[in-house]
mmCIF file of N, CA and C in Angstrom:
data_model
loop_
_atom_site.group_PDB
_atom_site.id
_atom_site.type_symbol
_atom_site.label_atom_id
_atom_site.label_comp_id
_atom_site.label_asym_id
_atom_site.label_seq_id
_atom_site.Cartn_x
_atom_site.Cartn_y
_atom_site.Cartn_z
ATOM 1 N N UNK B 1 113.553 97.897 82.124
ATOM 2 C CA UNK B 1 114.628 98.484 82.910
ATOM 3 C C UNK B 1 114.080 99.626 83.750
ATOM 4 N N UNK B 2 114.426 99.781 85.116
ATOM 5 C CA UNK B 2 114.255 100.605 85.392
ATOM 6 C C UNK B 2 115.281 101.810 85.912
ATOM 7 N N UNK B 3 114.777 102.907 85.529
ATOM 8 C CA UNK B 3 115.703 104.022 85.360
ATOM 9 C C UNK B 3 116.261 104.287 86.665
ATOM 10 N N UNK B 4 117.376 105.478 86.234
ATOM 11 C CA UNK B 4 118.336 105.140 87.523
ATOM 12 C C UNK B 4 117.677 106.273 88.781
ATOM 13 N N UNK B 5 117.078 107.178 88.132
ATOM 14 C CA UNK B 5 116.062 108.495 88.913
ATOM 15 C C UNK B 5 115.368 107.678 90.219
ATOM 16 N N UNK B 6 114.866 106.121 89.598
ATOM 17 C CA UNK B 6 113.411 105.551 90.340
ATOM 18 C C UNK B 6 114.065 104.593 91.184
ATOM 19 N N UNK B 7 115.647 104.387 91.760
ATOM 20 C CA UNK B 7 116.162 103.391 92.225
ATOM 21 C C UNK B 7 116.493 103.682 93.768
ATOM 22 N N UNK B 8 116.521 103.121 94.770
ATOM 23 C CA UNK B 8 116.955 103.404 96.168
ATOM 24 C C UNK B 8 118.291 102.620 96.436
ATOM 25 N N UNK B 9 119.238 102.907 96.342
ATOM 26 C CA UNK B 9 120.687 102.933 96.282
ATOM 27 C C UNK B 9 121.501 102.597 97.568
ATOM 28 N N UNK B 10 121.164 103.745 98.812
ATOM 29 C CA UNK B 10 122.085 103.749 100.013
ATOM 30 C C UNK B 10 121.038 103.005 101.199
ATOM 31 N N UNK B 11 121.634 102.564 102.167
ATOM 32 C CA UNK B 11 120.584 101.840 103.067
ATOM 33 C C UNK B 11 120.086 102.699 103.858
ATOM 34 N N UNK B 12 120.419 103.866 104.071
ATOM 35 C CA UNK B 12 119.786 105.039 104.966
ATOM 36 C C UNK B 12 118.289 104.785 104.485
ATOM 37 N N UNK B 13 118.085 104.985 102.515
ATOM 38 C CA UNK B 13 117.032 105.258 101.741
ATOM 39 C C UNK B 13 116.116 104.282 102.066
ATOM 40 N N UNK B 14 116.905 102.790 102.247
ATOM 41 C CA UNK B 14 116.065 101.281 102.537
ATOM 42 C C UNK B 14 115.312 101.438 103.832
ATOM 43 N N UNK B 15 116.292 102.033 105.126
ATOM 44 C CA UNK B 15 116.251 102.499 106.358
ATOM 45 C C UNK B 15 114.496 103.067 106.676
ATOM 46 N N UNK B 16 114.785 104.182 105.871
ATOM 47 C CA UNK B 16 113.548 105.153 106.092
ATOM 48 C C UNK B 16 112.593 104.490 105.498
ATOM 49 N N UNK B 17 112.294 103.832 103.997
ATOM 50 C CA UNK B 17 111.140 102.746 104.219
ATOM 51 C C UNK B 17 110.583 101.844 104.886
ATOM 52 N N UNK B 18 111.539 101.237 105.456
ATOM 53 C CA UNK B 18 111.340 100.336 105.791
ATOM 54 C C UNK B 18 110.779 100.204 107.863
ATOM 55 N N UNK B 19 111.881 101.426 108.157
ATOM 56 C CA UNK B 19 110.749 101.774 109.642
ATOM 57 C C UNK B 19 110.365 103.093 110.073
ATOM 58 N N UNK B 20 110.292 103.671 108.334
ATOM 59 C CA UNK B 20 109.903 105.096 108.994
ATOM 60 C C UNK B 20 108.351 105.394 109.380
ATOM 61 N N UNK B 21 108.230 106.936 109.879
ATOM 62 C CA UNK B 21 106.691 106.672 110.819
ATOM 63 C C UNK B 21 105.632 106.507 109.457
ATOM 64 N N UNK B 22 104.535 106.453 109.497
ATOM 65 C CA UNK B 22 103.241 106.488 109.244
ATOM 66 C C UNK B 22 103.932 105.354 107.488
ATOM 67 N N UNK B 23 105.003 104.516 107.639
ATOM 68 C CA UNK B 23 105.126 103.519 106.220
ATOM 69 C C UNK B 23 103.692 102.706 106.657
ATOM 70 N N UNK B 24 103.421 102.406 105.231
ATOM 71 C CA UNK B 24 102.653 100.907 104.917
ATOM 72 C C UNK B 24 102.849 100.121 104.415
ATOM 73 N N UNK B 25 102.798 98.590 104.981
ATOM 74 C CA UNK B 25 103.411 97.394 104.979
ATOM 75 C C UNK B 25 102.350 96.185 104.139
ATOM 76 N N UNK B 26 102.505 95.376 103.431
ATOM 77 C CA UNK B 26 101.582 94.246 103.011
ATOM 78 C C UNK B 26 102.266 93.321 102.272
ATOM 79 N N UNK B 27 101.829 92.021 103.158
ATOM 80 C CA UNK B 27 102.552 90.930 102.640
ATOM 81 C C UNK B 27 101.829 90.266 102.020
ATOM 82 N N UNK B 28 102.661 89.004 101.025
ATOM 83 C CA UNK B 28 101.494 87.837 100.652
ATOM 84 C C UNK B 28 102.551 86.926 100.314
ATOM 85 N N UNK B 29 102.238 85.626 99.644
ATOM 86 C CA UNK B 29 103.323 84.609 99.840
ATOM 87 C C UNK B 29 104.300 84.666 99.024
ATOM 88 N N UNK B 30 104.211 85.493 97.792
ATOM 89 C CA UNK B 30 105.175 85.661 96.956
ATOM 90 C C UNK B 30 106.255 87.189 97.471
ATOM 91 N N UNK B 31 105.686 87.565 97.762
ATOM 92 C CA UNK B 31 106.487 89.218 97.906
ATOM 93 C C UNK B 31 105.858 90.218 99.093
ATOM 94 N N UNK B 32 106.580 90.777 99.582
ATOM 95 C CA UNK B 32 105.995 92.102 100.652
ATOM 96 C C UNK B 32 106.078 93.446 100.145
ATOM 97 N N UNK B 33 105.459 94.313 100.042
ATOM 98 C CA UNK B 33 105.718 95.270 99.808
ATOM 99 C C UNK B 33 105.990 96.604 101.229
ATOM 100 N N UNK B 34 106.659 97.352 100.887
ATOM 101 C CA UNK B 34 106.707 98.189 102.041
ATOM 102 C C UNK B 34 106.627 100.345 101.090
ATOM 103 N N UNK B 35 105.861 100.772 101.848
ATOM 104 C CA UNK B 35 105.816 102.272 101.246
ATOM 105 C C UNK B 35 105.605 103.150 102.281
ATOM 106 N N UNK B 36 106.105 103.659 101.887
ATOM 107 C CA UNK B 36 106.642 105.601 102.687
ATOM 108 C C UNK B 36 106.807 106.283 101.803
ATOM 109 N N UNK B 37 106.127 107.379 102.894
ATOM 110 C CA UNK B 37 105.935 109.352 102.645
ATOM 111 C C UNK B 37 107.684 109.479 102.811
ATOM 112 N N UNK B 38 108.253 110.133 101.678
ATOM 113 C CA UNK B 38 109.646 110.552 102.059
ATOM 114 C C UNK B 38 109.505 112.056 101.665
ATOM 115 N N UNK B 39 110.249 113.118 102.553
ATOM 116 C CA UNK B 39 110.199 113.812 102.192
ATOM 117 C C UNK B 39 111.461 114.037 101.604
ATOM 118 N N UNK B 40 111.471 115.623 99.742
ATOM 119 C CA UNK B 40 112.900 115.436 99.218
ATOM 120 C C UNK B 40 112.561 117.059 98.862
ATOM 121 N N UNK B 41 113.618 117.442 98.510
ATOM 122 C CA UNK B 41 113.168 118.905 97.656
ATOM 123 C C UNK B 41 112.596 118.551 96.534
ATOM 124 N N UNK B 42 111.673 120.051 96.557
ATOM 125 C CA UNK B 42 111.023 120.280 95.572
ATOM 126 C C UNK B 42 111.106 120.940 94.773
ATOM 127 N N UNK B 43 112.279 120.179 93.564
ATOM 128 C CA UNK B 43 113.084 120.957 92.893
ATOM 129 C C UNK B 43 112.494 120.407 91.328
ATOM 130 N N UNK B 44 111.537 119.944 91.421
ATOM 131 C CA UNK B 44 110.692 119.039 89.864
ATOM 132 C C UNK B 44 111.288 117.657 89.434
ATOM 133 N N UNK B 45 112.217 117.214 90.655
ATOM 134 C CA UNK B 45 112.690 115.963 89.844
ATOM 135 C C UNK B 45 112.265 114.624 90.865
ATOM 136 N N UNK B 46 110.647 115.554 91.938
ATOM 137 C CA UNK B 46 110.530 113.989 92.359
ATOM 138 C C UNK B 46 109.596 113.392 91.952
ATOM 139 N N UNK B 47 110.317 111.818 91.995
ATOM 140 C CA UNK B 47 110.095 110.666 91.347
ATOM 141 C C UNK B 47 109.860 109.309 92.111
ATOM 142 N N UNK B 48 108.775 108.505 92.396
ATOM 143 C CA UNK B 48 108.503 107.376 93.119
ATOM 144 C C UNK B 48 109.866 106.844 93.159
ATOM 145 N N UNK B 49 110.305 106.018 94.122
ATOM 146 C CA UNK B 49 111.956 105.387 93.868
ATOM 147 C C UNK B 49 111.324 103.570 94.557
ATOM 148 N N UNK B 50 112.285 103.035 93.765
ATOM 149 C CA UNK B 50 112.311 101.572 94.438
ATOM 150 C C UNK B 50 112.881 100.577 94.787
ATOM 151 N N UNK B 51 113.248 100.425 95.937
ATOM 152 C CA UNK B 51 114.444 99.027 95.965
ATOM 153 C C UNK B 51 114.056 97.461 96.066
ATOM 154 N N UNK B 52 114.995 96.769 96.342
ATOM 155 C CA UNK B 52 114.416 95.393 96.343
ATOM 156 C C UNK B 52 115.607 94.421 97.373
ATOM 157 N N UNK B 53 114.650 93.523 97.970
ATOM 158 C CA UNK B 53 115.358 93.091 98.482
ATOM 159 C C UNK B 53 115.250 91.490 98.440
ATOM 160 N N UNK B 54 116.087 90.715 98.301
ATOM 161 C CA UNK B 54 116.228 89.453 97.542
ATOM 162 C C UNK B 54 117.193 88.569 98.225
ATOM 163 N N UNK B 55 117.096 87.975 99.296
ATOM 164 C CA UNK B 55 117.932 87.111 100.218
ATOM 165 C C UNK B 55 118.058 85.860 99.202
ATOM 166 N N UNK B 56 119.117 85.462 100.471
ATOM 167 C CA UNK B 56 119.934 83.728 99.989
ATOM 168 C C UNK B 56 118.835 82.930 100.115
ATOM 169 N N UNK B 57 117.859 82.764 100.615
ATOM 170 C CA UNK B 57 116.802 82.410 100.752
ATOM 171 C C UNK B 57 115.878 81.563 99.971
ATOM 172 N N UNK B 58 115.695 83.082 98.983
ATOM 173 C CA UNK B 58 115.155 82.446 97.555
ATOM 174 C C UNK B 58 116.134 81.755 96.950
ATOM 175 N N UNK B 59 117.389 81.944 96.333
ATOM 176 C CA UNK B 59 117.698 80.526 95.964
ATOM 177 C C UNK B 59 119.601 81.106 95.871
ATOM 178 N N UNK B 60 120.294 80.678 94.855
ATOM 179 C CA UNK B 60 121.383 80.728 94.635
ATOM 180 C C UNK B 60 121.987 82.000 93.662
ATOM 181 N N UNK B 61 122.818 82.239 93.507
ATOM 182 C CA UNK B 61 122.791 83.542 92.726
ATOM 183 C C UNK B 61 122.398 84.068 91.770
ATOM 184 N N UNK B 62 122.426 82.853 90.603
ATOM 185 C CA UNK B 62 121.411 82.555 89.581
ATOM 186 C C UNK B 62 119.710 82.897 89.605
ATOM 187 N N UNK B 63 119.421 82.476 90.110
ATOM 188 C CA UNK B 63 117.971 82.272 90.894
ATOM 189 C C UNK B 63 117.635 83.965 91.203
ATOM 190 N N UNK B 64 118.555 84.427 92.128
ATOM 191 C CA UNK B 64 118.341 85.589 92.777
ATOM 192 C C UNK B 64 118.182 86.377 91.800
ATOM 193 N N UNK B 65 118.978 86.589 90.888
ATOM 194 C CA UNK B 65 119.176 87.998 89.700
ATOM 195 C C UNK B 65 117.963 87.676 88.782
ATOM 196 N N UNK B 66 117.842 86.464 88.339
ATOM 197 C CA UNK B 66 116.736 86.309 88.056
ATOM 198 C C UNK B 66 115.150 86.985 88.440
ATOM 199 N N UNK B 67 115.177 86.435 89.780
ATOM 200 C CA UNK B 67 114.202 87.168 90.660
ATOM 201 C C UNK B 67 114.566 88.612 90.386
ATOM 202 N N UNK B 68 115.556 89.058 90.363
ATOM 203 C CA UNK B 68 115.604 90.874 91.082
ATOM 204 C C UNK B 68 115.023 91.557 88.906
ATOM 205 N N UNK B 69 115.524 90.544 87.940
ATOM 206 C CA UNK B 69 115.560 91.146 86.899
ATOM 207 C C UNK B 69 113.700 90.620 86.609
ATOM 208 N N UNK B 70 112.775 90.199 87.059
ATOM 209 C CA UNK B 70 111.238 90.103 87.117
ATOM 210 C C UNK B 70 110.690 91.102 87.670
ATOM 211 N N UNK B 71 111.342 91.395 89.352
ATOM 212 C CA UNK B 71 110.839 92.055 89.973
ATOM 213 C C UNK B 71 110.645 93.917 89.174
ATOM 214 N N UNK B 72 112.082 93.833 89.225
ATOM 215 C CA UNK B 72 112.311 95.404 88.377
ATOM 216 C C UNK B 72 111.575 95.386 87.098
ATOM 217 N N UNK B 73 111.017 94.288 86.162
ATOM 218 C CA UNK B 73 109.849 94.479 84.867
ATOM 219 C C UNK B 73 108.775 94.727 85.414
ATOM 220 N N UNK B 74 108.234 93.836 86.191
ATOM 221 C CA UNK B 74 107.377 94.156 87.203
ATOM 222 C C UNK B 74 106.633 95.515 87.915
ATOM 223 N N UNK B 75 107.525 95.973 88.209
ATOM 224 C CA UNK B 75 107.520 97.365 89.116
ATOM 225 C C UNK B 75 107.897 98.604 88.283
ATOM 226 N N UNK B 76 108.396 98.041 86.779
ATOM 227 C CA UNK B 76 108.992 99.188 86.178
ATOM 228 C C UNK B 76 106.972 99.747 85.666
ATOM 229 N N UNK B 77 106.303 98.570 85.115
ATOM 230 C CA UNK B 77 105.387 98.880 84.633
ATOM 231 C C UNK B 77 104.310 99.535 85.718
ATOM 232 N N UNK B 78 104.594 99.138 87.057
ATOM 233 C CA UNK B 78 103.366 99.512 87.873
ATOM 234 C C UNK B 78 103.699 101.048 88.654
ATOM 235 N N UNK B 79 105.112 101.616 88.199
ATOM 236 C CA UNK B 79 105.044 102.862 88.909
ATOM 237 C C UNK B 79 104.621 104.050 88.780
ATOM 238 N N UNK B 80 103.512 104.040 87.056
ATOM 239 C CA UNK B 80 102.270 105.228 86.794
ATOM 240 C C UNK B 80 101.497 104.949 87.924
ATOM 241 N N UNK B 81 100.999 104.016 88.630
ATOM 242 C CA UNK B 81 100.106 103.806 89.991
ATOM 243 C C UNK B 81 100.463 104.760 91.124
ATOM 244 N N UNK B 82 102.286 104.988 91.145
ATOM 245 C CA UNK B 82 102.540 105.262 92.443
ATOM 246 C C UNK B 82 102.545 106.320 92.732
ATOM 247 N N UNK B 83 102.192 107.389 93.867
ATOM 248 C CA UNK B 83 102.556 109.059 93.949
ATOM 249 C C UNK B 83 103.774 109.019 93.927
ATOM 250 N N UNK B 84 104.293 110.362 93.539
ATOM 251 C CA UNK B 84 105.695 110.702 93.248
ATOM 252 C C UNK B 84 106.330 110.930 94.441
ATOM 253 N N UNK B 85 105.721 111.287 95.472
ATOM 254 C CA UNK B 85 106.423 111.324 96.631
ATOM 255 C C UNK B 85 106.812 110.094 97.901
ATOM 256 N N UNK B 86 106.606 108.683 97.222
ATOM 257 C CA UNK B 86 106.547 107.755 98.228
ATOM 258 C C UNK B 86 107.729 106.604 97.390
ATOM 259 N N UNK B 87 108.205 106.238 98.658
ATOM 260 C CA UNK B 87 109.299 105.470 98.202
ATOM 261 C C UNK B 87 108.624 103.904 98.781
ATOM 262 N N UNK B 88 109.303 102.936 97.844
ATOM 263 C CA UNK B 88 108.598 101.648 97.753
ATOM 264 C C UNK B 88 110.377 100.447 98.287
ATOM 265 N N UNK B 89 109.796 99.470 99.027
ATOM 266 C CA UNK B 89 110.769 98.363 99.024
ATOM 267 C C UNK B 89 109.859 97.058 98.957
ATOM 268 N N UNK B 90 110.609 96.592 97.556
ATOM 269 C CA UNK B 90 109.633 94.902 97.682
ATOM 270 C C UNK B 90 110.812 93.743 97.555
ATOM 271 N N UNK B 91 110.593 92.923 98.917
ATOM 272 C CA UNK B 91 111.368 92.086 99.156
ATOM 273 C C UNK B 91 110.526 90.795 98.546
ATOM 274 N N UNK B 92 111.432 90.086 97.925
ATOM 275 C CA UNK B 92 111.230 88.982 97.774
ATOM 276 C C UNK B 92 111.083 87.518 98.767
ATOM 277 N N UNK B 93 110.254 86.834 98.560
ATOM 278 C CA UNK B 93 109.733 85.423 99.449
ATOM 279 C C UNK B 93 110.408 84.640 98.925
ATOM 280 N N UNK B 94 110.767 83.784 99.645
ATOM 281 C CA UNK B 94 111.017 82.402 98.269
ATOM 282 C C UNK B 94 110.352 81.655 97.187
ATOM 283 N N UNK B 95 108.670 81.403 97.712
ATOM 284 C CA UNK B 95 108.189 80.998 96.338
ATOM 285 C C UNK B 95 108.621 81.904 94.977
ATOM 286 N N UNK B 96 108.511 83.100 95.516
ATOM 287 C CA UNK B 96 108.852 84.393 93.996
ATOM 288 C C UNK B 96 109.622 83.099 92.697
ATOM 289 N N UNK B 97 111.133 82.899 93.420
ATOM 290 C CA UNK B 97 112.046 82.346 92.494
ATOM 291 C C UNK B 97 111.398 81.282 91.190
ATOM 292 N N UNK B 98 109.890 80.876 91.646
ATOM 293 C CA UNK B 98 109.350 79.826 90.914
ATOM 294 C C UNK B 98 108.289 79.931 90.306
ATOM 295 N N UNK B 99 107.748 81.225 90.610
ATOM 296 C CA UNK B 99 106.256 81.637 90.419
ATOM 297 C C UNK B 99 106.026 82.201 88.770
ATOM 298 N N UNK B 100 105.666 82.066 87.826
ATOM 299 C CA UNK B 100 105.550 82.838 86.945
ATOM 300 C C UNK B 100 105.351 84.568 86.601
ATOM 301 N N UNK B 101 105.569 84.975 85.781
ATOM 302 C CA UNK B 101 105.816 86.424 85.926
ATOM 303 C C UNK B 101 104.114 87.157 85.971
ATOM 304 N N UNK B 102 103.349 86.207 85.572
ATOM 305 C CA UNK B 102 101.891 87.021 85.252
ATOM 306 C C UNK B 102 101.073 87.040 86.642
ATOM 307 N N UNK B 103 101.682 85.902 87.496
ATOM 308 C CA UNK B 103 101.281 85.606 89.113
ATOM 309 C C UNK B 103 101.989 86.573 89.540
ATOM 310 N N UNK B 104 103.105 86.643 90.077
ATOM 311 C CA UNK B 104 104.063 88.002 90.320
ATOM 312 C C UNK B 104 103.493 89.325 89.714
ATOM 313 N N UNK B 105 102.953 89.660 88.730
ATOM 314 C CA UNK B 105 102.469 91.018 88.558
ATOM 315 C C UNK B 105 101.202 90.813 89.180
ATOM 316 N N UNK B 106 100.427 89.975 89.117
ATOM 317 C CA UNK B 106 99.366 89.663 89.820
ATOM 318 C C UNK B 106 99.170 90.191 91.541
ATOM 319 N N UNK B 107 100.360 89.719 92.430
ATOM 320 C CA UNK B 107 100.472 89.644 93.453
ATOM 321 C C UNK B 107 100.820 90.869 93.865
ATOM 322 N N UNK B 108 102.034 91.584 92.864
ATOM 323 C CA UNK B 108 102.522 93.020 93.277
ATOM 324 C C UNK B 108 101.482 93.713 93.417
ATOM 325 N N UNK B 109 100.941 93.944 92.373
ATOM 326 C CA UNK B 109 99.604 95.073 92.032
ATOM 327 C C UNK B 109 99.066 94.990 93.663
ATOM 328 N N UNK B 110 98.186 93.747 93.840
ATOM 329 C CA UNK B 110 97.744 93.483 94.994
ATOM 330 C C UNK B 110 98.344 94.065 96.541
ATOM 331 N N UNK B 111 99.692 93.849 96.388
ATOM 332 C CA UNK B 111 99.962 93.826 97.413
ATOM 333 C C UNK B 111 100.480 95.608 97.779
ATOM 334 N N UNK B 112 100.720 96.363 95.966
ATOM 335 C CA UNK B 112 101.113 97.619 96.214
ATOM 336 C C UNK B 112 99.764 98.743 96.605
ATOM 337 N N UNK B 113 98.725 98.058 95.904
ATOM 338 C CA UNK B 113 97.205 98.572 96.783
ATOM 339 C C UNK B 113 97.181 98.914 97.665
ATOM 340 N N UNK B 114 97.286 97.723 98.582
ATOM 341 C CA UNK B 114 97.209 97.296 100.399
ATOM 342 C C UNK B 114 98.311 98.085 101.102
ATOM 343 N N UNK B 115 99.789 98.097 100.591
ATOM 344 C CA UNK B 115 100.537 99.041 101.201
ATOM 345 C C UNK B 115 100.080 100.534 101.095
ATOM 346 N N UNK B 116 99.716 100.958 99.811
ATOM 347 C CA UNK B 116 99.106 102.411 99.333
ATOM 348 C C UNK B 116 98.841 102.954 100.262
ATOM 349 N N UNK B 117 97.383 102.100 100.439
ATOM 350 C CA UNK B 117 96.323 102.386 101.194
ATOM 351 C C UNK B 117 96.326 102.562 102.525
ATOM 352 N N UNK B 118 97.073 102.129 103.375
ATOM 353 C CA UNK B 118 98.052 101.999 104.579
ATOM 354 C C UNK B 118 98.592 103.023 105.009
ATOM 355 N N UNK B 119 99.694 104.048 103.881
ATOM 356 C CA UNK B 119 100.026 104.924 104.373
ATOM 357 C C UNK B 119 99.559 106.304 105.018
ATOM 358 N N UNK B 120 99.867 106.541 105.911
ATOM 359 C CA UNK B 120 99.432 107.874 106.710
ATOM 360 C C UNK B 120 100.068 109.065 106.331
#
């Protein structure tokens, strides 16, 4: 599960990841990742945050929550990796819906590297 501190909630939050300046972007066939410098006060409670995004795409509603409840095990374990000051969005592909979970952590890791590394 991931906690409610580490979650991106309003679309403003999706907004600013997703085209704010100096984000870094990396795709691969299962998932994209996207990361940004956000700035928040610095009041001791910041915390990497993460949303997800999971179209009709991948499959039916079933399918989808599915996907979103991998993704969030997924990402719950990989966010000791992340600085505390950068906010993360990983949208889901359609293969995701079919892929096993050890390929999917496989791919995130990978792909949260490549975004990392990206940012300015």
């Amino acid at each position: 599960m991931l906690p409610a501190a580490h979650r991106l909630r309003r679309p403003a939050q999706f907004r600013a990841v997703l085209r704010g300046r100096g984000a870094g972007r990396s795709g691969g066939d299962l998932l994209v990742v996207h990361a940004a410098h956000v700035s928040r006060p610095a009041d001791g409670s910041v915390v990497p945050r993460v949303g997800f995004v999971v179209s009709k795409a991948v499959g039916n509603a079933v399918v989808r929550t599915r996907t979103k409840r991998v993704l969030r095990h997924v990402v719950a374990a990989e966010l000791g990796a992340v600085p505390a000051d950068v906010d993360l969005v990983v949208r889901a592909n359609p293969p995701l819906a079919g892929a096993p979970t050890p390929r999917v952590r496989e791919d995130l890791r990978r792909q949260l590297h490549q975004a990392l590394s990206r940012l300015r």
